[in-house]
Amino acid sequence: MATLELYSKGANVWVPDPDAVWVSAQLLQDYRSGEKHLLLQLSNGNEVHYPVGSPSDLPPLGNPDILEGENDLTALSFLHEPAVLHNLRVRFLDYSSIYTYCGIVLVAINPYDQLPIYGEEVIDAYSGQDMADMEPHIFSVAEEAYRTMIRSGKNQSIIISGESGSGKTVSAKFTMRYFAVVGGAAQQTSVEERVLASNPIMESIGNAKTTRNDNSSRFGKYIEIGFGRKGDIIGANMRTYLLEKSRVVFQVN
């Protein structure tokens, strides 16, 4: 909980909204301990009295304008739900960026469109670079894992998770494409295609229609990629298959 001194006149806060989830508001007067409401002005100009039963009921504080659109969420002064959602929205709409860091975690927004940010020229730009020196990208995460594996000689893992339709399969494909190019695979264009070639078979019995995705994967898979001593890909296979039987109940005719 932020200190009460921060809730002074002119401070920005976030208040719940039934339509927009969160909306920005500005304090019109200082908050003093024991007061039962805040006088706020919403972004649309309306003034409202926000109820405050105790200091724990105070709305989340907004971040300074200078931090708007930060490429790493951990750099925000206040890290909470409205701050995260707003920052992701700004980066997506104003910066045309679907990727944002949160420490070592990469947050991705599915644009539901083809973007020209996965070509070999982009792979070359991220190859050999540190995560901190580059804009957030799935290639940066792949590069970090690849270089750590080469330096330490130890296995590395990349966990790709998300809700139905978030783009997990496509992210896995781009990751493998990166490894194929920087690892100098003999057949760079087919490595990820070979690994994912088993998808249609698994999807025929392991996919289901959801409210957000007509072809949602109901299974989990662990893809293992083998590298040679020089960092080149020498093989790959699907290690684990977990069918979510409870949600695959019948086949649609």
XYZ file of C-alpha atoms in Angstrom:
253
model
C 0.000 0.000 0.000
C 1.333 3.419 -0.987
C 1.829 6.021 1.746
C -1.107 8.349 2.378
C 1.017 11.402 1.524
C 0.906 10.343 -2.132
C -2.861 10.852 -2.213
C -2.610 14.611 -2.572
C -4.371 17.070 -4.834
C -3.481 16.473 -8.469
C -2.454 12.833 -8.002
C -3.719 10.351 -10.585
C -5.514 7.185 -9.530
C -7.366 4.296 -11.154
C -10.984 3.539 -10.292
C -13.076 0.505 -11.326
C -15.460 0.930 -14.250
C -18.154 -1.537 -15.381
C -17.371 -1.005 -19.074
C -13.690 -0.052 -19.330
C -12.651 -2.129 -16.257
C -10.420 0.739 -15.041
C -10.542 4.465 -15.775
C -8.129 7.225 -14.816
C -9.112 9.941 -12.357
C -7.445 12.891 -10.620
C -7.714 13.913 -6.968
C -9.293 17.339 -6.552
C -8.266 17.631 -2.911
C -5.841 16.034 -0.454
C -6.881 12.849 1.299
C -6.653 12.872 5.083
C -6.726 9.789 7.261
C -10.240 9.042 8.464
C -12.073 10.662 5.568
C -14.790 8.498 4.058
C -14.499 9.579 0.434
C -12.199 11.013 -2.222
C -13.233 13.863 -4.500
C -12.175 12.785 -7.983
C -12.452 14.111 -11.498
C -12.759 11.382 -14.116
C -11.079 11.556 -17.511
C -14.451 12.562 -19.038
C -14.630 15.611 -16.745
C -17.254 14.284 -14.327
C -16.676 14.721 -10.596
C -17.384 11.761 -8.315
C -17.115 10.939 -4.631
C -15.168 7.700 -4.306
C -16.016 5.850 -1.053
C -13.113 4.987 1.250
C -13.933 2.819 4.271
C -10.300 2.524 5.327
C -6.859 3.311 3.866
C -6.837 -0.181 2.313
C -9.802 0.914 0.147
C -7.847 3.715 -1.522
C -7.708 3.317 -5.322
C -4.417 2.335 -7.009
C -2.145 5.257 -7.829
C -1.288 6.105 -11.414
C 2.277 6.140 -12.705
C 4.056 9.322 -13.846
C 3.507 10.219 -17.495
C 7.217 9.751 -18.190
C 6.832 6.013 -17.522
C 3.933 5.563 -19.926
C 4.746 2.908 -22.511
C 7.744 1.467 -20.600
C 9.050 -1.684 -22.263
C 9.608 -3.356 -18.870
C 6.748 -3.445 -16.385
C 9.159 -3.753 -13.452
C 10.320 -0.184 -14.200
C 6.901 1.222 -13.243
C 6.648 3.074 -9.940
C 3.362 1.319 -9.166
C 2.856 -2.213 -10.442
C -0.756 -3.330 -10.137
C -3.546 -4.542 -12.417
C -4.639 -1.187 -13.914
C -1.025 -0.089 -14.393
C -0.162 -3.307 -16.229
C -3.264 -3.224 -18.430
C -2.795 0.454 -19.283
C 0.879 0.062 -20.132
C 0.183 -2.931 -22.376
C -2.606 -0.993 -24.070
C -0.380 2.032 -24.698
C 2.398 -0.113 -26.132
C -0.028 -1.991 -28.373
C -2.014 0.998 -29.664
C 0.516 3.845 -29.577
C 3.793 2.000 -30.104
C 2.488 -0.868 -32.278
C 4.381 -3.256 -30.018
C 2.872 -6.605 -29.032
C 5.752 -7.461 -26.673
C 6.572 -6.119 -23.204
C 9.029 -7.383 -20.597
C 8.200 -8.036 -16.986
C 11.658 -8.798 -15.704
C 12.748 -12.008 -17.434
C 9.155 -12.743 -18.479
C 7.953 -11.682 -21.923
C 4.298 -10.620 -22.132
C 2.795 -10.974 -25.612
C -0.505 -9.686 -27.010
C -1.961 -11.634 -29.918
C -2.570 -9.090 -32.731
C -4.567 -11.644 -34.767
C -2.656 -10.470 -37.820
C 0.567 -11.200 -39.670
C 3.358 -8.822 -38.618
C 6.616 -8.202 -40.503
C 8.792 -8.639 -37.412
C 9.943 -12.240 -37.755
C 12.121 -12.226 -40.870
C 15.778 -13.254 -41.008
C 16.862 -9.612 -40.873
C 15.161 -9.328 -37.475
C 16.776 -12.574 -36.341
C 20.170 -11.198 -37.358
C 19.480 -8.006 -35.375
C 18.791 -9.956 -32.157
C 21.531 -12.549 -32.584
C 24.310 -11.996 -30.060
C 22.512 -9.144 -28.290
C 21.552 -8.875 -24.607
C 17.882 -8.642 -23.642
C 18.447 -5.279 -21.953
C 19.843 -3.762 -25.158
C 16.952 -4.671 -27.437
C 13.235 -4.025 -27.627
C 11.112 -6.857 -26.199
C 10.713 -9.725 -28.653
C 10.302 -13.496 -28.671
C 13.673 -13.639 -30.442
C 15.338 -11.908 -27.483
C 14.085 -14.622 -25.112
C 15.231 -17.308 -27.536
C 18.651 -15.638 -27.860
C 19.075 -15.475 -24.071
C 18.293 -19.177 -23.717
C 20.526 -20.129 -26.647
C 23.557 -18.135 -25.501
C 23.189 -19.353 -21.907
C 23.116 -22.927 -23.167
C 26.250 -22.354 -25.266
C 28.153 -20.678 -22.413
C 27.158 -23.006 -19.590
C 26.724 -26.224 -21.520
C 23.497 -26.856 -19.605
C 19.958 -27.472 -20.757
C 17.626 -24.460 -20.937
C 13.822 -24.253 -20.940
C 11.386 -21.709 -22.339
C 7.857 -21.918 -20.949
C 5.175 -20.599 -23.300
C 1.822 -20.319 -21.568
C -1.425 -18.442 -22.036
C -5.159 -18.751 -22.431
C -6.980 -20.156 -25.433
C -6.113 -18.273 -28.614
C -3.229 -16.332 -27.109
C -0.760 -17.539 -29.742
C 1.257 -20.186 -27.896
C 1.745 -22.467 -30.903
C 2.831 -19.598 -33.144
C 5.256 -18.343 -30.477
C 6.777 -21.835 -30.255
C 7.169 -21.862 -34.029
C 8.988 -18.516 -34.089
C 11.254 -19.667 -31.254
C 12.243 -22.789 -33.151
C 12.768 -20.780 -36.320
C 15.204 -18.567 -34.421
C 17.140 -21.586 -33.163
C 17.230 -23.014 -36.677
C 18.717 -19.844 -38.142
C 21.272 -18.943 -35.446
C 22.176 -22.611 -34.957
C 22.924 -23.024 -38.631
C 20.528 -25.919 -39.245
C 21.143 -27.626 -42.560
C 17.496 -27.140 -43.496
C 16.576 -23.938 -41.680
C 13.138 -23.539 -43.188
C 11.893 -26.998 -42.253
C 13.074 -27.520 -38.668
C 10.067 -25.926 -37.001
C 7.778 -27.386 -39.661
C 9.009 -30.906 -38.943
C 8.535 -30.513 -35.195
C 5.038 -29.085 -35.656
C 4.084 -31.595 -38.349
C 2.570 -33.832 -35.672
C 0.128 -31.079 -34.639
C -2.676 -32.036 -37.081
C -2.716 -35.589 -35.746
C -2.848 -34.467 -32.120
C -5.339 -31.706 -32.863
C -7.716 -34.183 -34.471
C -8.310 -35.752 -31.057
C -7.051 -33.033 -28.724
C -8.709 -29.816 -29.868
C -12.028 -28.281 -28.917
C -14.084 -25.190 -29.642
C -14.080 -22.551 -26.899
C -15.720 -19.156 -26.568
C -12.467 -17.510 -27.682
C -11.023 -19.989 -30.150
C -12.707 -22.354 -32.619
C -9.640 -24.598 -32.675
C -8.266 -24.509 -29.146
C -5.565 -27.003 -28.174
C -6.685 -29.128 -25.237
C -3.270 -30.670 -24.723
C 0.171 -29.711 -23.515
C 3.427 -30.613 -25.173
C 7.107 -30.517 -24.267
C 9.246 -29.948 -27.339
C 12.876 -30.971 -26.898
C 15.428 -29.610 -29.352
C 18.868 -31.194 -29.475
C 21.987 -29.160 -30.277
C 25.464 -30.273 -31.262
C 28.692 -29.075 -29.673
C 28.887 -26.204 -32.147
C 25.387 -25.008 -31.326
C 23.761 -26.475 -34.419
C 20.421 -28.264 -34.263
C 20.818 -32.020 -34.606
C 17.300 -33.143 -33.801
C 14.012 -32.492 -32.082
C 11.127 -34.473 -30.671
C 7.893 -34.204 -28.722
C 8.608 -35.457 -25.229
C 5.244 -35.221 -23.486
C 1.597 -35.279 -24.549
C -1.075 -34.353 -22.009
C -4.642 -34.636 -23.249
C -7.209 -32.657 -21.296
C -9.872 -35.354 -21.568
C -12.319 -33.571 -19.286
C -12.906 -30.879 -21.923
C -12.905 -33.090 -25.041
C -16.303 -34.715 -24.749
C -17.482 -35.333 -28.310
C -16.645 -34.774 -31.956
C -18.626 -32.120 -33.799
C -20.199 -33.407 -37.014
